[in-house]
PDB file of C-alpha atoms in Angstrom:
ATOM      1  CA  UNK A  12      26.519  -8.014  31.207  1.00  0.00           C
ATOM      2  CA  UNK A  13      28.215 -10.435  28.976  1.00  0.00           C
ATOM      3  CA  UNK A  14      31.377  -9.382  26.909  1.00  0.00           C
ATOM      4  CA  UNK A  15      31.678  -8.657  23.761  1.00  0.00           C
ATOM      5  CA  UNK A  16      33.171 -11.282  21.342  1.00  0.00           C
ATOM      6  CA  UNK A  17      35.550  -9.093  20.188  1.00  0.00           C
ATOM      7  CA  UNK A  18      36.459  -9.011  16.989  1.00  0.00           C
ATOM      8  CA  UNK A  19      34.583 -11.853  15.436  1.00  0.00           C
ATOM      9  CA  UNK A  20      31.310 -10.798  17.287  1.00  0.00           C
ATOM     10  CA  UNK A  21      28.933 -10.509  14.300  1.00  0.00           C
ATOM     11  CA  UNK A  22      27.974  -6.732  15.685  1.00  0.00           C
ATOM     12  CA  UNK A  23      31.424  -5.807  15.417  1.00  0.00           C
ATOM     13  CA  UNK A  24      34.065  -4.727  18.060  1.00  0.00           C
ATOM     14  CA  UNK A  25      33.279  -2.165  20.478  1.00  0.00           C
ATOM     15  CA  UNK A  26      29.616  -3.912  21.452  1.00  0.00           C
ATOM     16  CA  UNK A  27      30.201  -4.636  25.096  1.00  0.00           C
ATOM     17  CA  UNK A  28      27.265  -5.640  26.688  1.00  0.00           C
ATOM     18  CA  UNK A  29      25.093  -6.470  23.343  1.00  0.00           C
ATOM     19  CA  UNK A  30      24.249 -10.055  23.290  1.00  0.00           C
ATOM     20  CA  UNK A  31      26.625 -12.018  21.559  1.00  0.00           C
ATOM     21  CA  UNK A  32      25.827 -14.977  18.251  1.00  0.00           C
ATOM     22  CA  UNK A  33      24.915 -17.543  20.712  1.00  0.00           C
ATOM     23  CA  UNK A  34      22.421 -15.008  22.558  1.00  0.00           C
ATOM     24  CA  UNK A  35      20.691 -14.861  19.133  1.00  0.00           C
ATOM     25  CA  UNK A  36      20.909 -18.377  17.273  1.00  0.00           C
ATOM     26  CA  UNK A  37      17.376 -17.402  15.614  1.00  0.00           C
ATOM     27  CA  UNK A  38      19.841 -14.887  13.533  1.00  0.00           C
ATOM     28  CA  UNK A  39      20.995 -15.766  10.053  1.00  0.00           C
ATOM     29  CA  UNK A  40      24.599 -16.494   9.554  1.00  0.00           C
ATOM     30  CA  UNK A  41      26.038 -13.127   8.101  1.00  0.00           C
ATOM     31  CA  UNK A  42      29.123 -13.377   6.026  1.00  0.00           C
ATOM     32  CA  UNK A  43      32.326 -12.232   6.856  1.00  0.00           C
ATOM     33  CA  UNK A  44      32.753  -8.630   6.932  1.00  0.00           C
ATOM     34  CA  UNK A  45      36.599  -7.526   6.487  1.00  0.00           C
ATOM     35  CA  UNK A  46      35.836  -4.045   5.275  1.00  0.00           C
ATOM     36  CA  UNK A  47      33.460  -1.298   5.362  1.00  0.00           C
ATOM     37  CA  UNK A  48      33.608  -1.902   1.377  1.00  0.00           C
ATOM     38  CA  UNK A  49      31.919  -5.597   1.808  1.00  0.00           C
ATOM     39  CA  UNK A  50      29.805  -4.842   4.625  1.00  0.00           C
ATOM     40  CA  UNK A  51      27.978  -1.361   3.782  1.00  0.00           C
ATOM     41  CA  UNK A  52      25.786  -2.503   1.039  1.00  0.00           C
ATOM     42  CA  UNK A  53      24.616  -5.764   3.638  1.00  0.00           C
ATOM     43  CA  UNK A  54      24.095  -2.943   6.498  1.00  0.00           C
ATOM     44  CA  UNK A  55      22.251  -0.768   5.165  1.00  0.00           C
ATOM     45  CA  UNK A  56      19.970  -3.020   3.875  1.00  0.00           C
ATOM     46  CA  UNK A  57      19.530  -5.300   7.071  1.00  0.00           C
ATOM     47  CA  UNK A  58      18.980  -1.534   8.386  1.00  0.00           C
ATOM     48  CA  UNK A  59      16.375  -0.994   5.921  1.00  0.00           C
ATOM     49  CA  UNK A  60      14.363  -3.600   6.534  1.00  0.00           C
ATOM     50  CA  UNK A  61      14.594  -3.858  10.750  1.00  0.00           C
ATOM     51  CA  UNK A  62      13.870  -0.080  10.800  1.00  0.00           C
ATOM     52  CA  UNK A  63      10.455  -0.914   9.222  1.00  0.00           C
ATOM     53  CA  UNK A  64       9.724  -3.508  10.596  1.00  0.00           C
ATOM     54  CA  UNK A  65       9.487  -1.803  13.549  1.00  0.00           C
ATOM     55  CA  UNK A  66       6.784   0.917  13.001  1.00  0.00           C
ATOM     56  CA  UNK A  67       3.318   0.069  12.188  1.00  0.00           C
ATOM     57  CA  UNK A  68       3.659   1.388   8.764  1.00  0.00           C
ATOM     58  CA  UNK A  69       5.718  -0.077   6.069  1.00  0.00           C
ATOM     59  CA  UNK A  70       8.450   2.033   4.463  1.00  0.00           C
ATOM     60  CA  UNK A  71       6.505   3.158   1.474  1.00  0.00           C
ATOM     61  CA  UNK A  72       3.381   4.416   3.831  1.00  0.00           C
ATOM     62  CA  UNK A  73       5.608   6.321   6.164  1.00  0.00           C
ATOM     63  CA  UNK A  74       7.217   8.183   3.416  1.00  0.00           C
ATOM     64  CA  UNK A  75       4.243   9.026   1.510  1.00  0.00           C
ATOM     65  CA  UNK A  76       2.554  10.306   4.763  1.00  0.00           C
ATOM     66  CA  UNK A  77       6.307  12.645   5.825  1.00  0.00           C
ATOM     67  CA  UNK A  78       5.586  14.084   2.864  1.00  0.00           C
ATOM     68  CA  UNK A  79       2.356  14.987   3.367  1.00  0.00           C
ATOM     69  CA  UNK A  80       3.123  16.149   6.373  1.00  0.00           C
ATOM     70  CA  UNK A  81       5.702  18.451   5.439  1.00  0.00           C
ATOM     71  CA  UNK A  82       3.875  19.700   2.002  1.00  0.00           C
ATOM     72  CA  UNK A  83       0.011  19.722   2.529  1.00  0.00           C
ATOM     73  CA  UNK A  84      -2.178  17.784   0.219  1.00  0.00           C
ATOM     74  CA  UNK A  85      -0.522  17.535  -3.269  1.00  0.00           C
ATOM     75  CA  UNK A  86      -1.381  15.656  -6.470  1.00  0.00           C
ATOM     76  CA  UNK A  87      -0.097  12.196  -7.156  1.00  0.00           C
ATOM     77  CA  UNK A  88       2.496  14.081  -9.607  1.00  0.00           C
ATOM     78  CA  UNK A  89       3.968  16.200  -7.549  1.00  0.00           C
ATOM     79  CA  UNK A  90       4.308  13.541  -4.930  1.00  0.00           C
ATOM     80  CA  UNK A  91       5.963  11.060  -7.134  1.00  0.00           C
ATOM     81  CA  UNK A  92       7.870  13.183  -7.854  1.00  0.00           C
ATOM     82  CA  UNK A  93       9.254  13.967  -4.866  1.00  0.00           C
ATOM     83  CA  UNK A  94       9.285  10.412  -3.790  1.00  0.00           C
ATOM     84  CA  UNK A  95      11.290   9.453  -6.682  1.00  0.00           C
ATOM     85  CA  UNK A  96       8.862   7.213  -8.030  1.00  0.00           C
ATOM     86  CA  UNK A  97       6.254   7.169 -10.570  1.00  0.00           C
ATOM     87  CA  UNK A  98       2.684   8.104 -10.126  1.00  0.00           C
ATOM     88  CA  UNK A  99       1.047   4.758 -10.589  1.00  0.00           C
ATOM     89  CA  UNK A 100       3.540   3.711  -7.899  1.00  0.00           C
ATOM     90  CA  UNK A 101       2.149   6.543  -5.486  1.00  0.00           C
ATOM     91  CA  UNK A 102      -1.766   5.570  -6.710  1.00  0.00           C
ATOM     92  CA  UNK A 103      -0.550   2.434  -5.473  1.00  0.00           C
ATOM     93  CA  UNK A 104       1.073   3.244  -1.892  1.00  0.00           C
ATOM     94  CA  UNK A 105      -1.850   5.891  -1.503  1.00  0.00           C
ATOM     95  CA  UNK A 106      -4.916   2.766  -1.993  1.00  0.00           C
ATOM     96  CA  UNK A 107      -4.355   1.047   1.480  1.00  0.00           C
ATOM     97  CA  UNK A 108      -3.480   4.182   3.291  1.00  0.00           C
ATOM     98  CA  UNK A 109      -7.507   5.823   1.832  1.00  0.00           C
ATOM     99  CA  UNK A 110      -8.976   2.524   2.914  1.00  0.00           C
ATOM    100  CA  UNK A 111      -7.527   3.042   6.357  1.00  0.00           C
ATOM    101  CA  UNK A 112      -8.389   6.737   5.994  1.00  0.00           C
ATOM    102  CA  UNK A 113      -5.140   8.296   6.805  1.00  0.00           C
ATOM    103  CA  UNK A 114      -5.434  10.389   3.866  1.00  0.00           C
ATOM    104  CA  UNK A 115      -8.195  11.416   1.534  1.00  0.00           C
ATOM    105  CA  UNK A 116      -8.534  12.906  -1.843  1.00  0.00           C
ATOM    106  CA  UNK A 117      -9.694  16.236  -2.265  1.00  0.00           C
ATOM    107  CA  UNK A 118     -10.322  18.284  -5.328  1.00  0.00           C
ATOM    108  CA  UNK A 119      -7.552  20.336  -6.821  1.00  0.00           C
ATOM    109  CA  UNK A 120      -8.675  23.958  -6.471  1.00  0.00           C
ATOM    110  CA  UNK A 121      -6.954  25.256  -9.502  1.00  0.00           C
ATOM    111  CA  UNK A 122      -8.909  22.238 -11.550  1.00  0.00           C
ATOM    112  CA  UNK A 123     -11.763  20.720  -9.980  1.00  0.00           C
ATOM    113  CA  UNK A 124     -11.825  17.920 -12.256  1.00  0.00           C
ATOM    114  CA  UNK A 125      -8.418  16.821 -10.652  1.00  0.00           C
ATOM    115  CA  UNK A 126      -7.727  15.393  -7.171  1.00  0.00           C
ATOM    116  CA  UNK A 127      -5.321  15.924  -4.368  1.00  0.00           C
ATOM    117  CA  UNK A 128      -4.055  13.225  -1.849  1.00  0.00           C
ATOM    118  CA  UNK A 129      -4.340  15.261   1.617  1.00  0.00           C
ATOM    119  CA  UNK A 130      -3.286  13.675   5.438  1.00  0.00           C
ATOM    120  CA  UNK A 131      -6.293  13.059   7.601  1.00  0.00           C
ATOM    121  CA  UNK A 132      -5.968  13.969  11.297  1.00  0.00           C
ATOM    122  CA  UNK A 133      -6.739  10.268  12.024  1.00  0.00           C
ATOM    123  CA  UNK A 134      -3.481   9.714   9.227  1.00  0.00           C
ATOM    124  CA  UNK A 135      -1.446  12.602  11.627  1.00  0.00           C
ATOM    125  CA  UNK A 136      -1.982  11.193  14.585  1.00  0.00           C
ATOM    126  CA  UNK A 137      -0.768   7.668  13.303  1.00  0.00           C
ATOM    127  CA  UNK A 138       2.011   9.279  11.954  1.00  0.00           C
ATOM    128  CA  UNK A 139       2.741  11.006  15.301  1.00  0.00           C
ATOM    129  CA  UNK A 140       2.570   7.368  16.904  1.00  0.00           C
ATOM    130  CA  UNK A 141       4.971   5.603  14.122  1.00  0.00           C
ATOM    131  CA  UNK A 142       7.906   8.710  14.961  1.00  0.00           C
ATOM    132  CA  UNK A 143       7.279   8.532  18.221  1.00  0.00           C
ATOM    133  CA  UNK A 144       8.126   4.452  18.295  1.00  0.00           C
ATOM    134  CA  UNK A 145      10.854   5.266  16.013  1.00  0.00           C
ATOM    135  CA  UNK A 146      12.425   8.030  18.328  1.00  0.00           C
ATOM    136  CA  UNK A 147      12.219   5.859  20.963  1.00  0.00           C
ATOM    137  CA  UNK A 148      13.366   3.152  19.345  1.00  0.00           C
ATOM    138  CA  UNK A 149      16.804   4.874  18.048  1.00  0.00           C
ATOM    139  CA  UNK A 150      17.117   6.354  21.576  1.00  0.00           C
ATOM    140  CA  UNK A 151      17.074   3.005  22.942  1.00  0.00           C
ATOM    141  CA  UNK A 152      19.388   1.404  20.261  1.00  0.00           C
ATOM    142  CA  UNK A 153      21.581   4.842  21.091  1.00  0.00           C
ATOM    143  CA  UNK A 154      21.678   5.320  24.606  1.00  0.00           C
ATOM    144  CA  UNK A 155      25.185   3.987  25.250  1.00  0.00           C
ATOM    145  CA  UNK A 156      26.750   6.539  22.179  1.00  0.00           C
ATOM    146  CA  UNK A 157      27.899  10.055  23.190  1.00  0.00           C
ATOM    147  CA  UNK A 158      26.016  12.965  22.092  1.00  0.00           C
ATOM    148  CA  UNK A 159      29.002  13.300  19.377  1.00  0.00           C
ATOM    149  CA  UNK A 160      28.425   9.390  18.284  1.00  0.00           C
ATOM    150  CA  UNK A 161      24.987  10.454  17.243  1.00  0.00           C
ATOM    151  CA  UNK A 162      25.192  13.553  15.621  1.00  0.00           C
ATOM    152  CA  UNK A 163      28.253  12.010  13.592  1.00  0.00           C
ATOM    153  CA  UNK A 164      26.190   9.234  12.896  1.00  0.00           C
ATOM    154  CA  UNK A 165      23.221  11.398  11.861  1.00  0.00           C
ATOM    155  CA  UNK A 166      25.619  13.713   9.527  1.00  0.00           C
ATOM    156  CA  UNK A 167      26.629  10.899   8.194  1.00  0.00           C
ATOM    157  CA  UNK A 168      23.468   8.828   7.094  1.00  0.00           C
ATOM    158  CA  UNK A 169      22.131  12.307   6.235  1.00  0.00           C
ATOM    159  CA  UNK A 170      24.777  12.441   3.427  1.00  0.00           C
ATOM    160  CA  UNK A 171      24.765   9.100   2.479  1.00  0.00           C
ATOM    161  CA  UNK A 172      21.068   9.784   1.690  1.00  0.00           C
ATOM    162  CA  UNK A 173      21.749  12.911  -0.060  1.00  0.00           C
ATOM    163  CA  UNK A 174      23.955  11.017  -2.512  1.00  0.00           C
ATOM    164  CA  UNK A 175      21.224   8.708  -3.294  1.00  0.00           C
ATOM    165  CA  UNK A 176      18.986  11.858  -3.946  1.00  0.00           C
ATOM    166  CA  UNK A 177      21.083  13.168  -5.931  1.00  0.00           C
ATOM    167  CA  UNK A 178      21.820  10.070  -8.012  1.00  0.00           C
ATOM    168  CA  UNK A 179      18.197  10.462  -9.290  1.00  0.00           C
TER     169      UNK A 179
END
């Protein structure tokens, strides 16, 4: 395995073994991260978007179809709401995921003239698939870090989440 840059290795210290900037010259230049202060806001996004990028369903999808999951069918309301987003937002997320049939709408029973956005099983079993990739994926990307390392790390993104939550 190759050593780690040290240092200036754009992964940061402590990477031994990860390939090194000249491993991956198809990577953007990053700029140069002193502090946690600088380089949060750039790492969280970069984790954003790589995290997505490698399900099959994009960011808004996956979350619509957790929380379906986890609540049952629900109007568009209630979901935006949850989401943190406004309904036409949620009509919007919901259109591709209907033509794909991972969900469907379903009448309200309190008020049959309204609709409910509920997860198919063919929408489950995707879902199953996408958290299955991603467990495997942050198992792989985790397998060198100590059973400590991960649950720190999970505490730790859990509350940085829950401040964003509570921001709303």
């Amino acid at each position: 395995m190759p050593p780690s840059d040290g240092p200036s290795d754009p992964d940061g210290p402590g990477r031994a073994g990860r390939p090194g900037r000249a491993e991956h010259a198809d990577r953007p230049e990053r700029p140069d991260r002193p502090d946690a202060d600088r380089q949060l806001p750039y790492q969280v996004a970069v984790f954003a978007r790589r995290i997505c990028a490698a399900g099959e369903l994009d960011r808004a999808a996956f979350l619509l179809l957790e929380q379906l999951a986890a609540t049952g069918p629900a109007k568009v309301k209630t979901l935006a709401a949850a989401l943190g987003v406004d309904s036409s937002t949620v009509t919007r997320q919901a259109a591709p995921l209907l033509r794909e049939r991972l969900v469907a709408r379903l009448p309200y029973p309190a008020d049959r003239r309204a609709v409910q956005l509920a997860l198919t099983p063919l929408g489950a079993g995707r879902l199953a698939q996408v958290r299955e990739r991603r467990r495997e994926l942050i198992a792989e990307l985790t397998a060198g870090w100590t059973t400590r390392e991960r649950a720190v790390f999970c505490a730790l993104l859990a509350r940085f989440n829950d401040g964003l939550l509570d921001r709303r």
